[in-house]
C-alpha positions as MATLAB code, in Angstrom:
seq = 'MLAFSGSLPATAFAMEGLDPYLVAIGRAVAAAVAALVVLVAAGAPILPPRAHLRSYLVIVAGVVFGFPVFSGLALDSGASTSHAAVVVGLLPAATAACAVLRAGERPRPLFWTACALGAASVTVFTLTRGGGHVTGADLLMVGALLSAAAGYTEGGRLARETPGWRVISYALVVALPLTVPVTAVLALSTDVRPGAASLAGFAYVSLISMFLGFIPWYAGLAAGGIARAGQTQLAQPPLTLLWAWLLLGEDVGPATIGAALAVLACVAMTQRARS';
ca = [
      -6.453  -73.507  -64.207;
      -7.571  -76.357  -62.008;
      -3.926  -77.107  -61.203;
      -3.032  -73.466  -60.530;
      -6.167  -72.789  -58.470;
      -4.744  -74.839  -55.610;
      -1.446  -72.940  -55.514;
      -2.366  -70.302  -52.914;
      -4.008  -72.718  -50.429;
      -1.104  -75.149  -50.871;
       1.367  -72.314  -50.259;
      -0.479  -71.426  -47.048;
      -0.191  -75.043  -45.890;
       3.494  -75.226  -46.821;
       4.285  -72.095  -44.827;
       2.884  -73.655  -41.663;
       6.249  -75.359  -41.200;
       8.559  -73.717  -43.719;
       9.902  -70.211  -44.304;
       8.078  -68.306  -47.100;
      11.291  -67.833  -49.068;
      12.188  -71.507  -48.659;
       8.783  -72.515  -50.012;
       9.080  -70.091  -52.944;
      12.608  -71.059  -54.019;
      12.805  -74.631  -52.783;
       9.832  -75.735  -54.822;
      11.703  -74.770  -57.992;
      14.518  -77.160  -57.029;
      12.094  -80.021  -56.412;
      10.321  -79.285  -59.690;
      13.651  -79.155  -61.538;
      14.454  -82.691  -60.375;
      11.199  -83.902  -61.945;
      11.952  -81.886  -65.083;
      15.416  -83.439  -65.437;
      13.954  -86.929  -65.081;
      11.426  -86.192  -67.831;
      14.032  -84.649  -70.157;
      16.400  -87.608  -69.747;
      13.591  -90.150  -70.176;
      12.455  -88.414  -73.375;
      15.978  -88.255  -74.743;
      15.754  -84.466  -75.042;
      18.698  -82.078  -74.569;
      19.183  -80.985  -70.952;
      19.731  -77.329  -71.862;
      17.696  -75.093  -74.190;
      19.102  -73.539  -77.389;
      21.364  -70.585  -76.596;
      19.350  -68.443  -78.970;
      16.359  -68.712  -76.610;
      18.274  -68.188  -73.358;
      17.039  -64.625  -72.913;
      13.425  -65.773  -73.131;
      14.041  -68.504  -70.576;
      15.582  -65.979  -68.206;
      12.359  -63.963  -68.438;
      10.362  -67.088  -67.559;
      12.703  -67.794  -64.651;
      12.329  -64.252  -63.321;
       8.554  -64.323  -63.750;
       7.240  -67.734  -62.721;
      10.174  -69.437  -60.987;
      11.040  -66.505  -58.709;
       8.608  -63.595  -59.083;
       5.172  -65.109  -58.561;
       6.130  -67.626  -55.853;
       8.093  -65.078  -53.799;
       5.614  -62.201  -54.054;
       2.514  -64.333  -53.452;
       4.135  -66.179  -50.545;
       5.121  -62.901  -48.873;
       1.610  -61.537  -49.428;
       0.105  -64.503  -47.602;
       2.752  -64.271  -44.883;
       2.012  -60.568  -44.363;
      -1.590  -61.248  -43.461;
      -3.544  -61.504  -46.700;
      -6.106  -64.283  -46.676;
      -6.034  -66.856  -49.443;
      -9.492  -65.767  -50.601;
      -8.468  -62.101  -50.784;
      -5.296  -62.930  -52.717;
      -7.312  -65.145  -55.061;
      -9.568  -62.288  -56.129;
      -6.608  -59.948  -56.691;
      -5.137  -62.613  -58.977;
      -8.203  -61.968  -61.134;
      -6.199  -59.066  -62.616;
      -3.683  -61.525  -64.058;
      -5.542  -62.106  -67.364;
      -5.563  -58.373  -68.110;
      -1.844  -58.164  -67.375;
      -1.180  -61.214  -69.560;
      -3.199  -59.702  -72.406;
      -1.184  -56.485  -72.200;
       2.064  -58.462  -72.311;
       0.775  -60.422  -75.311;
       0.188  -57.185  -77.195;
       3.580  -55.746  -76.285;
       5.673  -58.884  -76.661;
       3.803  -61.394  -78.836;
       2.261  -59.011  -81.373;
      -1.344  -60.077  -80.712;
      -4.218  -57.673  -81.462;
      -7.494  -58.668  -79.777;
     -10.816  -57.023  -80.692;
     -12.385  -54.139  -78.703;
     -14.891  -56.519  -77.061;
     -11.965  -58.421  -75.604;
     -10.534  -55.292  -73.989;
     -13.954  -54.306  -72.687;
     -14.248  -57.641  -70.893;
     -10.693  -57.292  -69.542;
     -11.472  -53.815  -68.216;
     -14.663  -54.996  -66.510;
     -12.839  -57.878  -64.866;
     -10.018  -55.616  -63.699;
     -12.517  -53.054  -62.392;
     -14.343  -55.726  -60.389;
     -11.115  -56.832  -58.727;
     -10.024  -53.242  -58.049;
     -13.322  -52.297  -56.400;
     -13.200  -55.448  -54.285;
      -9.618  -54.749  -53.191;
     -10.345  -51.135  -52.225;
     -13.515  -52.147  -50.390;
     -11.745  -54.800  -48.350;
      -8.835  -52.440  -47.644;
     -10.997  -49.624  -46.301;
     -10.433  -47.557  -49.429;
      -6.696  -48.161  -49.418;
      -4.349  -50.536  -51.191;
      -2.501  -52.601  -48.588;
       1.078  -53.837  -48.651;
      -0.186  -57.354  -49.302;
      -2.127  -56.059  -52.318;
       1.049  -54.500  -53.718;
       2.876  -57.789  -53.261;
       0.104  -59.573  -55.148;
       0.350  -56.996  -57.942;
       4.065  -57.808  -58.153;
       3.142  -61.484  -58.297;
       0.634  -61.098  -61.117;
       2.927  -58.859  -63.195;
       5.707  -61.419  -62.816;
       3.386  -64.244  -63.840;
       2.079  -62.294  -66.838;
       5.611  -61.812  -68.189;
       6.499  -65.465  -67.618;
       3.260  -66.719  -69.171;
       3.679  -64.558  -72.265;
       7.278  -65.560  -72.880;
       6.489  -69.220  -72.294;
       3.507  -69.064  -74.630;
       5.714  -67.577  -77.354;
       8.293  -70.342  -77.000;
       5.588  -73.023  -76.928;
       4.663  -72.111  -80.502;
       7.850  -73.908  -81.538;
       8.802  -76.000  -78.482;
       6.462  -78.393  -76.611;
       5.125  -76.902  -73.388;
       6.702  -79.587  -71.201;
      10.131  -78.740  -72.557;
       9.609  -75.001  -72.082;
       8.924  -75.249  -68.348;
      11.547  -77.986  -67.924;
      14.248  -75.835  -69.503;
      13.252  -72.829  -67.399;
      13.614  -74.863  -64.212;
      16.982  -76.250  -65.310;
      18.288  -72.794  -66.271;
      17.351  -71.549  -62.784;
      19.224  -74.330  -60.942;
      22.560  -72.469  -60.506;
      20.671  -69.934  -58.400;
      17.858  -71.953  -56.845;
      20.074  -74.730  -55.440;
      22.481  -72.572  -53.372;
      19.697  -70.247  -52.210;
      17.586  -73.215  -51.118;
      20.544  -74.744  -49.264;
      21.227  -71.505  -47.377;
      17.554  -71.051  -46.482;
      17.208  -74.664  -45.340;
      20.158  -74.225  -42.963;
      19.332  -70.726  -41.700;
      15.542  -70.761  -41.248;
      13.253  -72.545  -38.818;
      12.185  -75.772  -40.536;
       9.307  -77.562  -38.781;
       7.636  -79.617  -41.516;
       4.466  -81.451  -40.622;
       2.176  -83.557  -42.779;
       0.145  -80.568  -44.018;
       3.267  -78.512  -44.674;
       4.935  -81.277  -46.666;
       1.758  -81.933  -48.649;
       1.465  -78.247  -49.516;
       5.111  -78.086  -50.540;
       4.738  -81.187  -52.709;
       1.729  -79.647  -54.449;
       3.371  -76.319  -55.273;
       6.524  -78.133  -56.399;
       5.102  -80.815  -58.684;
       1.714  -79.407  -59.688;
       1.995  -75.613  -59.536;
       5.602  -75.328  -60.666;
       5.818  -78.152  -63.193;
       2.860  -80.288  -64.288;
       0.368  -77.416  -64.461;
       2.568  -75.535  -66.907;
       2.626  -78.356  -69.463;
      -0.982  -77.943  -70.682;
      -0.946  -74.237  -69.823;
       1.865  -73.270  -72.193;
       0.451  -75.555  -74.879;
      -2.942  -73.858  -74.521;
      -1.459  -70.365  -74.713;
       0.379  -71.269  -77.898;
      -2.669  -72.887  -79.510;
      -5.364  -70.394  -78.525;
      -3.403  -67.154  -78.534;
      -1.787  -65.795  -75.393;
      -4.215  -62.922  -74.825;
      -7.392  -64.897  -75.467;
      -6.427  -68.230  -73.903;
      -4.965  -66.362  -70.945;
      -8.431  -65.087  -70.048;
      -9.324  -68.553  -68.781;
      -7.323  -67.476  -65.714;
     -10.425  -65.530  -64.701;
     -11.870  -68.883  -63.665;
      -9.054  -69.310  -61.148;
     -10.380  -67.020  -58.358;
     -13.699  -68.889  -57.877;
     -11.870  -72.214  -57.790;
      -9.311  -70.928  -55.293;
     -12.116  -69.540  -53.123;
     -13.659  -73.001  -53.083;
     -10.382  -74.577  -51.932;
      -9.867  -71.839  -49.315;
     -13.304  -72.574  -47.891;
     -12.999  -76.368  -48.033;
      -9.362  -76.785  -46.976;
      -8.560  -73.715  -44.867;
     -11.994  -72.988  -43.438;
     -11.814  -69.344  -44.491;
     -14.961  -67.276  -44.271;
     -15.852  -66.411  -47.861;
     -18.356  -63.562  -47.580;
     -20.883  -62.242  -50.108;
     -18.530  -59.484  -51.327;
     -15.815  -62.010  -52.131;
     -18.224  -64.323  -53.919;
     -19.757  -61.425  -55.817;
     -16.372  -60.188  -57.019;
     -15.365  -63.696  -58.078;
     -18.603  -64.195  -60.021;
     -18.199  -60.839  -61.738;
     -14.725  -61.821  -62.863;
     -15.985  -65.214  -64.008;
     -18.671  -63.545  -66.132;
     -15.944  -61.681  -67.966;
     -14.452  -65.003  -69.082;
     -17.515  -65.663  -71.209;
     -17.174  -62.243  -72.819;
     -13.481  -62.661  -73.617;
     -14.043  -66.084  -75.116;
     -16.552  -64.571  -77.547;
     -13.958  -62.078  -78.735;
     -11.799  -63.741  -81.363;
      -8.323  -62.355  -81.942;
];
C-alpha cells in the first residue's frame, strides 16, 4: 500500500508535461522492459502458460489499462488528488465482491459490515464534496476502482500457484502488442514537454506503481485471502492524502481527513474478521 499510495500524486506530476493517455499507457511499456529483464535474469519463460491467458487478459484490462486510464482522466478533468484518494477507499469493497464472485471466498458478516461502513463513509464524502451530486470525475474514479478490483482478484488467484513477480511480469508482457504501438502513436501525436517533475512522476508510476508494488501485493493477496488482505487498501487514502499535502501542497480540509480516518478505522474491523 505504501507503494500504491504515491500513484495518484505521481500521476499528477507526470501529467504536467505528458498527455494523460501517454502516461497511462506508456508506463506499462516502461514497466514491461523491467519485467522482461527480471524474467530473463531469473531464467523464467517469457510468456505465461496458454491455459492462464484469459486470466492475464483480465489483469491487463484491469490494472494495465483500466485503472491508469480512468484515474489519469479523473485527475485531468479537475479532480484533486486528495478527492480521488478518498474515492479509492471504495476499492477494498469492490475487491471483496470480486473475490466472492471469482475466487470463491466467503468472509464473515463482520467483514461485510466493515466494508459497508467504509463504502458509506466514502460515498457521503463524495456527495458532500460534489454538492449532493456525483461528478464526472467521480464516475471515472469508479471505473478505475472497478478495473483495479478485477485485476487484483485475478492476479491474487494466479499468485496462489505462480509467484507474484511472475504474475505482474507476464501481464505486462502480454499487453506489449497493444501498449507499444499505442504509446508510439501518442508520443508522436501529443504535446510532450517533460520536465524534471514530470519525468520523476512517470518513473514512479512505471517502476513502482505498475511493477514493483505488485510483487508483494499479489503475494499478500494469495497468502491472506483476496477479500481480507485486500482490505489493507483502506490504508491507502490517508497515505495518499499525506503525499498530496506534502508534495502537491493541496489543502486537505477536515472533511477529507475525517472521511479518510473513518475508512482507516474500518481496516481494523476487517482484519478482525477471519475468512
